[in-house]
Amino acid sequence: MIREAKEELGIECDPEWLGLAHFEIQPDYFSDKIREEYGAIYGLSLEKEYLSQIEELRIDREEIEEIKLLREITSGEIRELDRKLTEFY
């Protein structure tokens, strides 16, 4: 996450470990079987002034189209999984 934040957002950060996520992935393009996957959950808090710095310095504009504060996002703009992850922080 530290490398990703530096490379994609242009910021230095010190993320906080929040936990481990467990997913049951349904058959898809990669496999015709149901499979289990795990992912680490990290979080960090940024002050609003970081948004302009991130907008100016971020490199990956295809993957990250726009940066917003959570309170500025309507429920239809955020995936259910991402919304659930905000409950950890």
Short mmCIF file of N, CA, C and O in Angstrom, two decimals:
data_model
loop_
_atom_site.label_atom_id
_atom_site.label_comp_id
_atom_site.label_asym_id
_atom_site.label_seq_id
_atom_site.Cartn_x
_atom_site.Cartn_y
_atom_site.Cartn_z
N MET A 1 0.82 -1.19 0.00
CA MET A 1 0.00 0.00 0.00
C MET A 1 0.87 1.25 0.00
O MET A 1 0.52 2.23 -0.65
N ILE A 2 1.97 1.23 0.71
CA ILE A 2 2.86 2.39 0.76
C ILE A 2 3.40 2.70 -0.63
O ILE A 2 3.39 3.84 -1.08
N ARG A 3 3.85 1.65 -1.33
CA ARG A 3 4.36 1.83 -2.69
C ARG A 3 3.26 2.31 -3.62
O ARG A 3 3.45 3.22 -4.42
N GLU A 4 2.08 1.71 -3.52
CA GLU A 4 0.96 2.10 -4.38
C GLU A 4 0.60 3.57 -4.16
O GLU A 4 0.35 4.30 -5.11
N ALA A 5 0.55 3.99 -2.90
CA ALA A 5 0.21 5.38 -2.60
C ALA A 5 1.24 6.33 -3.18
O ALA A 5 0.89 7.37 -3.74
N LYS A 6 2.50 5.96 -3.08
CA LYS A 6 3.57 6.81 -3.63
C LYS A 6 3.51 6.84 -5.15
O LYS A 6 3.57 7.90 -5.77
N GLU A 7 3.38 5.65 -5.76
CA GLU A 7 3.39 5.57 -7.22
C GLU A 7 2.13 6.11 -7.86
O GLU A 7 2.19 6.78 -8.89
N GLU A 8 0.98 5.81 -7.29
CA GLU A 8 -0.28 6.17 -7.95
C GLU A 8 -0.86 7.50 -7.47
O GLU A 8 -1.54 8.18 -8.22
N LEU A 9 -0.63 7.83 -6.19
CA LEU A 9 -1.22 9.05 -5.65
C LEU A 9 -0.20 10.16 -5.43
O LEU A 9 -0.57 11.31 -5.22
N GLY A 10 1.08 9.80 -5.41
CA GLY A 10 2.12 10.81 -5.20
C GLY A 10 2.25 11.27 -3.76
O GLY A 10 2.70 12.38 -3.51
N ILE A 11 1.83 10.43 -2.80
CA ILE A 11 1.91 10.82 -1.39
C ILE A 11 2.68 9.77 -0.58
O ILE A 11 2.69 8.60 -0.93
N GLU A 12 3.29 10.22 0.51
CA GLU A 12 3.88 9.33 1.50
C GLU A 12 2.79 9.07 2.54
O GLU A 12 2.03 9.97 2.88
N CYS A 13 2.70 7.83 3.03
CA CYS A 13 1.68 7.55 4.03
C CYS A 13 2.15 6.47 5.00
O CYS A 13 3.11 5.76 4.73
N ASP A 14 1.47 6.39 6.11
CA ASP A 14 1.74 5.39 7.13
C ASP A 14 0.41 4.69 7.43
O ASP A 14 -0.32 5.08 8.34
N PRO A 15 0.06 3.66 6.63
CA PRO A 15 -1.26 3.03 6.78
C PRO A 15 -1.40 2.25 8.08
O PRO A 15 -0.42 1.79 8.65
N GLU A 16 -2.63 2.12 8.51
CA GLU A 16 -2.98 1.37 9.72
C GLU A 16 -3.58 0.03 9.31
O GLU A 16 -4.47 -0.02 8.47
N TRP A 17 -3.09 -1.05 9.92
CA TRP A 17 -3.64 -2.39 9.68
C TRP A 17 -5.03 -2.45 10.30
O TRP A 17 -5.23 -2.15 11.47
N LEU A 18 -6.02 -2.83 9.51
CA LEU A 18 -7.40 -2.92 10.00
C LEU A 18 -7.90 -4.35 10.11
O LEU A 18 -8.79 -4.63 10.88
N GLY A 19 -7.36 -5.24 9.31
CA GLY A 19 -7.83 -6.61 9.40
C GLY A 19 -7.66 -7.38 8.11
O GLY A 19 -6.99 -6.95 7.18
N LEU A 20 -8.29 -8.53 8.08
CA LEU A 20 -8.20 -9.43 6.96
C LEU A 20 -9.61 -9.65 6.39
O LEU A 20 -10.56 -9.85 7.14
N ALA A 21 -9.74 -9.59 5.09
CA ALA A 21 -11.03 -9.83 4.44
C ALA A 21 -11.03 -11.22 3.81
O ALA A 21 -10.03 -11.65 3.25
N HIS A 22 -12.14 -11.91 3.95
CA HIS A 22 -12.30 -13.24 3.35
C HIS A 22 -13.39 -13.15 2.30
O HIS A 22 -14.47 -12.62 2.55
N PHE A 23 -13.10 -13.65 1.11
CA PHE A 23 -14.05 -13.59 0.01
C PHE A 23 -14.28 -14.99 -0.53
O PHE A 23 -13.35 -15.77 -0.67
N GLU A 24 -15.52 -15.29 -0.86
CA GLU A 24 -15.84 -16.50 -1.60
C GLU A 24 -16.15 -16.05 -3.03
O GLU A 24 -17.17 -15.42 -3.29
N ILE A 25 -15.23 -16.35 -3.92
CA ILE A 25 -15.34 -15.90 -5.30
C ILE A 25 -16.08 -16.93 -6.14
O ILE A 25 -15.72 -18.10 -6.16
N GLN A 26 -17.12 -16.47 -6.80
CA GLN A 26 -17.92 -17.35 -7.64
C GLN A 26 -17.19 -17.64 -8.96
O GLN A 26 -16.29 -16.91 -9.35
N PRO A 27 -17.56 -18.72 -9.63
CA PRO A 27 -16.92 -19.03 -10.91
C PRO A 27 -16.94 -17.82 -11.85
O PRO A 27 -17.92 -17.08 -11.91
N ASP A 28 -15.83 -17.62 -12.54
CA ASP A 28 -15.71 -16.48 -13.44
C ASP A 28 -14.73 -16.80 -14.56
O ASP A 28 -14.41 -17.96 -14.80
N TYR A 29 -14.25 -15.78 -15.18
CA TYR A 29 -13.31 -15.90 -16.30
C TYR A 29 -12.05 -16.68 -15.91
O TYR A 29 -11.51 -17.43 -16.71
N PHE A 30 -11.58 -16.50 -14.68
CA PHE A 30 -10.32 -17.10 -14.24
C PHE A 30 -10.44 -18.55 -13.80
O PHE A 30 -9.47 -19.29 -13.82
N SER A 31 -11.63 -18.96 -13.34
CA SER A 31 -11.80 -20.32 -12.84
C SER A 31 -13.27 -20.72 -12.92
O SER A 31 -14.15 -19.90 -12.73
N ASP A 32 -13.51 -22.00 -13.17
CA ASP A 32 -14.89 -22.47 -13.21
C ASP A 32 -15.33 -23.02 -11.85
O ASP A 32 -16.39 -23.61 -11.74
N LYS A 33 -14.52 -22.81 -10.82
CA LYS A 33 -14.82 -23.29 -9.46
C LYS A 33 -15.01 -22.13 -8.50
O LYS A 33 -14.44 -21.05 -8.68
N ILE A 34 -15.80 -22.36 -7.46
CA ILE A 34 -15.90 -21.41 -6.36
C ILE A 34 -14.58 -21.49 -5.60
O ILE A 34 -14.07 -22.58 -5.35
N ARG A 35 -14.01 -20.35 -5.25
CA ARG A 35 -12.74 -20.36 -4.55
C ARG A 35 -12.72 -19.30 -3.45
O ARG A 35 -13.49 -18.35 -3.49
N GLU A 36 -11.83 -19.50 -2.50
CA GLU A 36 -11.67 -18.56 -1.41
C GLU A 36 -10.45 -17.67 -1.67
O GLU A 36 -9.43 -18.15 -2.16
N GLU A 37 -10.59 -16.41 -1.34
CA GLU A 37 -9.46 -15.49 -1.43
C GLU A 37 -9.46 -14.62 -0.17
O GLU A 37 -10.49 -14.40 0.46
N TYR A 38 -8.29 -14.14 0.17
CA TYR A 38 -8.12 -13.28 1.34
C TYR A 38 -7.42 -11.99 0.91
O TYR A 38 -6.61 -12.01 -0.02
N GLY A 39 -7.73 -10.93 1.59
CA GLY A 39 -7.09 -9.66 1.29
C GLY A 39 -6.85 -8.88 2.57
O GLY A 39 -7.65 -8.92 3.50
N ALA A 40 -5.74 -8.19 2.62
CA ALA A 40 -5.43 -7.34 3.76
C ALA A 40 -6.18 -6.02 3.65
O ALA A 40 -6.33 -5.48 2.56
N ILE A 41 -6.65 -5.52 4.77
CA ILE A 41 -7.36 -4.25 4.80
C ILE A 41 -6.50 -3.25 5.59
O ILE A 41 -6.17 -3.48 6.75
N TYR A 42 -6.12 -2.19 4.90
CA TYR A 42 -5.38 -1.09 5.52
C TYR A 42 -6.17 0.19 5.33
O TYR A 42 -6.95 0.30 4.39
N GLY A 43 -5.97 1.12 6.19
CA GLY A 43 -6.64 2.41 6.05
C GLY A 43 -5.73 3.54 6.44
O GLY A 43 -4.71 3.34 7.10
N LEU A 44 -6.10 4.72 6.01
CA LEU A 44 -5.38 5.91 6.45
C LEU A 44 -6.33 7.09 6.35
O LEU A 44 -7.29 7.08 5.60
N SER A 45 -6.04 8.07 7.16
CA SER A 45 -6.83 9.30 7.15
C SER A 45 -6.00 10.40 6.54
O SER A 45 -4.81 10.53 6.84
N LEU A 46 -6.62 11.15 5.66
CA LEU A 46 -5.96 12.28 5.02
C LEU A 46 -6.80 13.53 5.23
O LEU A 46 -8.03 13.48 5.17
N GLU A 47 -6.14 14.62 5.46
CA GLU A 47 -6.83 15.90 5.58
C GLU A 47 -7.28 16.35 4.19
O GLU A 47 -6.72 15.93 3.18
N LYS A 48 -8.29 17.20 4.13
CA LYS A 48 -8.86 17.64 2.86
C LYS A 48 -7.82 18.27 1.94
O LYS A 48 -7.87 18.10 0.72
N GLU A 49 -6.82 18.96 2.51
CA GLU A 49 -5.82 19.61 1.66
C GLU A 49 -4.99 18.62 0.86
O GLU A 49 -4.37 18.96 -0.14
N TYR A 50 -4.98 17.33 1.27
CA TYR A 50 -4.27 16.32 0.51
C TYR A 50 -4.91 16.08 -0.86
O TYR A 50 -4.25 15.62 -1.78
N LEU A 51 -6.19 16.35 -0.99
CA LEU A 51 -6.88 16.08 -2.26
C LEU A 51 -6.27 16.87 -3.41
O LEU A 51 -6.06 16.32 -4.49
N SER A 52 -5.94 18.13 -3.18
CA SER A 52 -5.33 18.91 -4.26
C SER A 52 -3.93 18.41 -4.57
O SER A 52 -3.51 18.38 -5.73
N GLN A 53 -3.19 18.00 -3.54
CA GLN A 53 -1.85 17.44 -3.76
C GLN A 53 -1.93 16.14 -4.55
O GLN A 53 -1.18 15.93 -5.50
N ILE A 54 -2.86 15.29 -4.17
CA ILE A 54 -3.04 14.02 -4.88
C ILE A 54 -3.45 14.29 -6.32
O ILE A 54 -2.92 13.68 -7.25
N GLU A 55 -4.38 15.19 -6.52
CA GLU A 55 -4.84 15.50 -7.88
C GLU A 55 -3.69 15.98 -8.75
O GLU A 55 -3.58 15.61 -9.91
N GLU A 56 -2.81 16.76 -8.18
CA GLU A 56 -1.67 17.29 -8.93
C GLU A 56 -0.61 16.23 -9.20
O GLU A 56 -0.05 16.16 -10.29
N LEU A 57 -0.33 15.35 -8.22
CA LEU A 57 0.80 14.44 -8.30
C LEU A 57 0.47 13.02 -8.77
O LEU A 57 1.37 12.28 -9.15
N ARG A 58 -0.78 12.64 -8.74
CA ARG A 58 -1.09 11.25 -9.05
C ARG A 58 -0.72 10.90 -10.49
O ARG A 58 -0.84 11.70 -11.40
N ILE A 59 -0.27 9.68 -10.65
CA ILE A 59 0.25 9.22 -11.92
C ILE A 59 -0.77 8.39 -12.69
O ILE A 59 -0.99 8.58 -13.87
N ASP A 60 -1.41 7.46 -12.00
CA ASP A 60 -2.32 6.52 -12.65
C ASP A 60 -3.71 7.13 -12.77
O ASP A 60 -4.56 6.94 -11.93
N ARG A 61 -3.95 7.85 -13.84
CA ARG A 61 -5.24 8.51 -14.03
C ARG A 61 -6.26 7.62 -14.73
O ARG A 61 -7.43 7.97 -14.78
N GLU A 62 -5.82 6.50 -15.25
CA GLU A 62 -6.77 5.57 -15.86
C GLU A 62 -7.46 4.74 -14.79
O GLU A 62 -8.67 4.56 -14.81
N GLU A 63 -6.69 4.21 -13.85
CA GLU A 63 -7.26 3.38 -12.78
C GLU A 63 -8.00 4.23 -11.76
O GLU A 63 -9.04 3.87 -11.26
N ILE A 64 -7.44 5.39 -11.45
CA ILE A 64 -8.04 6.29 -10.47
C ILE A 64 -8.55 7.50 -11.23
O ILE A 64 -7.82 8.44 -11.50
N GLU A 65 -9.83 7.48 -11.57
CA GLU A 65 -10.39 8.55 -12.38
C GLU A 65 -10.60 9.83 -11.60
O GLU A 65 -10.43 10.92 -12.12
N GLU A 66 -10.99 9.69 -10.32
CA GLU A 66 -11.33 10.87 -9.54
C GLU A 66 -11.12 10.57 -8.06
O GLU A 66 -11.34 9.46 -7.61
N ILE A 67 -10.71 11.56 -7.30
CA ILE A 67 -10.52 11.44 -5.86
C ILE A 67 -11.58 12.29 -5.18
O ILE A 67 -11.77 13.46 -5.53
N LYS A 68 -12.31 11.69 -4.22
CA LYS A 68 -13.34 12.42 -3.48
C LYS A 68 -13.30 12.00 -2.02
O LYS A 68 -12.88 10.89 -1.69
N LEU A 69 -13.78 12.89 -1.17
CA LEU A 69 -14.01 12.52 0.21
C LEU A 69 -15.27 11.67 0.27
O LEU A 69 -16.20 11.86 -0.52
N LEU A 70 -15.31 10.73 1.21
CA LEU A 70 -16.45 9.83 1.31
C LEU A 70 -17.76 10.60 1.47
O LEU A 70 -18.76 10.25 0.86
N ARG A 71 -17.75 11.67 2.24
CA ARG A 71 -19.00 12.41 2.46
C ARG A 71 -19.51 13.09 1.20
O ARG A 71 -20.65 13.54 1.14
N GLU A 72 -18.66 13.19 0.17
CA GLU A 72 -19.07 13.79 -1.10
C GLU A 72 -19.60 12.78 -2.10
O GLU A 72 -20.01 13.14 -3.19
N ILE A 73 -19.59 11.51 -1.73
CA ILE A 73 -19.98 10.44 -2.65
C ILE A 73 -21.40 9.99 -2.33
O ILE A 73 -21.73 9.72 -1.17
N THR A 74 -22.24 9.89 -3.34
CA THR A 74 -23.59 9.37 -3.14
C THR A 74 -23.54 7.85 -3.16
O THR A 74 -22.60 7.24 -3.71
N SER A 75 -24.53 7.21 -2.61
CA SER A 75 -24.53 5.75 -2.49
C SER A 75 -24.42 5.04 -3.84
O SER A 75 -23.85 3.97 -3.93
N GLY A 76 -24.92 5.63 -4.90
CA GLY A 76 -24.85 5.00 -6.20
C GLY A 76 -23.48 5.07 -6.85
O GLY A 76 -23.20 4.37 -7.81
N GLU A 77 -22.60 5.92 -6.32
CA GLU A 77 -21.29 6.11 -6.91
C GLU A 77 -20.21 5.19 -6.32
O GLU A 77 -19.10 5.18 -6.81
N ILE A 78 -20.53 4.44 -5.29
CA ILE A 78 -19.54 3.60 -4.63
C ILE A 78 -20.04 2.16 -4.57
O ILE A 78 -21.21 1.92 -4.28
N ARG A 79 -19.14 1.24 -4.90
CA ARG A 79 -19.53 -0.17 -4.89
C ARG A 79 -19.87 -0.63 -3.48
O ARG A 79 -19.34 -0.10 -2.50
N GLU A 80 -20.74 -1.61 -3.38
CA GLU A 80 -21.18 -2.11 -2.09
C GLU A 80 -20.00 -2.56 -1.22
O GLU A 80 -19.94 -2.26 -0.03
N LEU A 81 -19.04 -3.26 -1.82
CA LEU A 81 -17.88 -3.73 -1.08
C LEU A 81 -17.08 -2.55 -0.52
O LEU A 81 -16.69 -2.53 0.64
N ASP A 82 -16.86 -1.54 -1.34
CA ASP A 82 -16.11 -0.37 -0.89
C ASP A 82 -16.85 0.36 0.23
O ASP A 82 -16.25 0.84 1.18
N ARG A 83 -18.15 0.46 0.12
CA ARG A 83 -18.96 1.10 1.17
C ARG A 83 -18.81 0.32 2.48
O ARG A 83 -18.66 0.89 3.55
N LYS A 84 -18.85 -1.00 2.40
CA LYS A 84 -18.70 -1.84 3.59
C LYS A 84 -17.33 -1.63 4.24
O LYS A 84 -17.21 -1.57 5.46
N LEU A 85 -16.30 -1.49 3.43
CA LEU A 85 -14.95 -1.29 3.97
C LEU A 85 -14.83 0.00 4.75
O LEU A 85 -14.02 0.10 5.67
N THR A 86 -15.64 0.99 4.43
CA THR A 86 -15.58 2.26 5.17
C THR A 86 -16.03 2.09 6.61
O THR A 86 -15.71 2.93 7.45
N GLU A 87 -16.76 1.03 6.92
CA GLU A 87 -17.20 0.80 8.29
C GLU A 87 -16.03 0.45 9.22
O GLU A 87 -16.16 0.53 10.44
N PHE A 88 -14.92 0.06 8.66
CA PHE A 88 -13.76 -0.30 9.47
C PHE A 88 -13.01 0.92 9.96
O PHE A 88 -12.15 0.83 10.81
N TYR A 89 -13.26 2.06 9.36
CA TYR A 89 -12.44 3.23 9.65
C TYR A 89 -13.23 4.38 10.16
O TYR A 89 -14.29 4.66 9.79
#
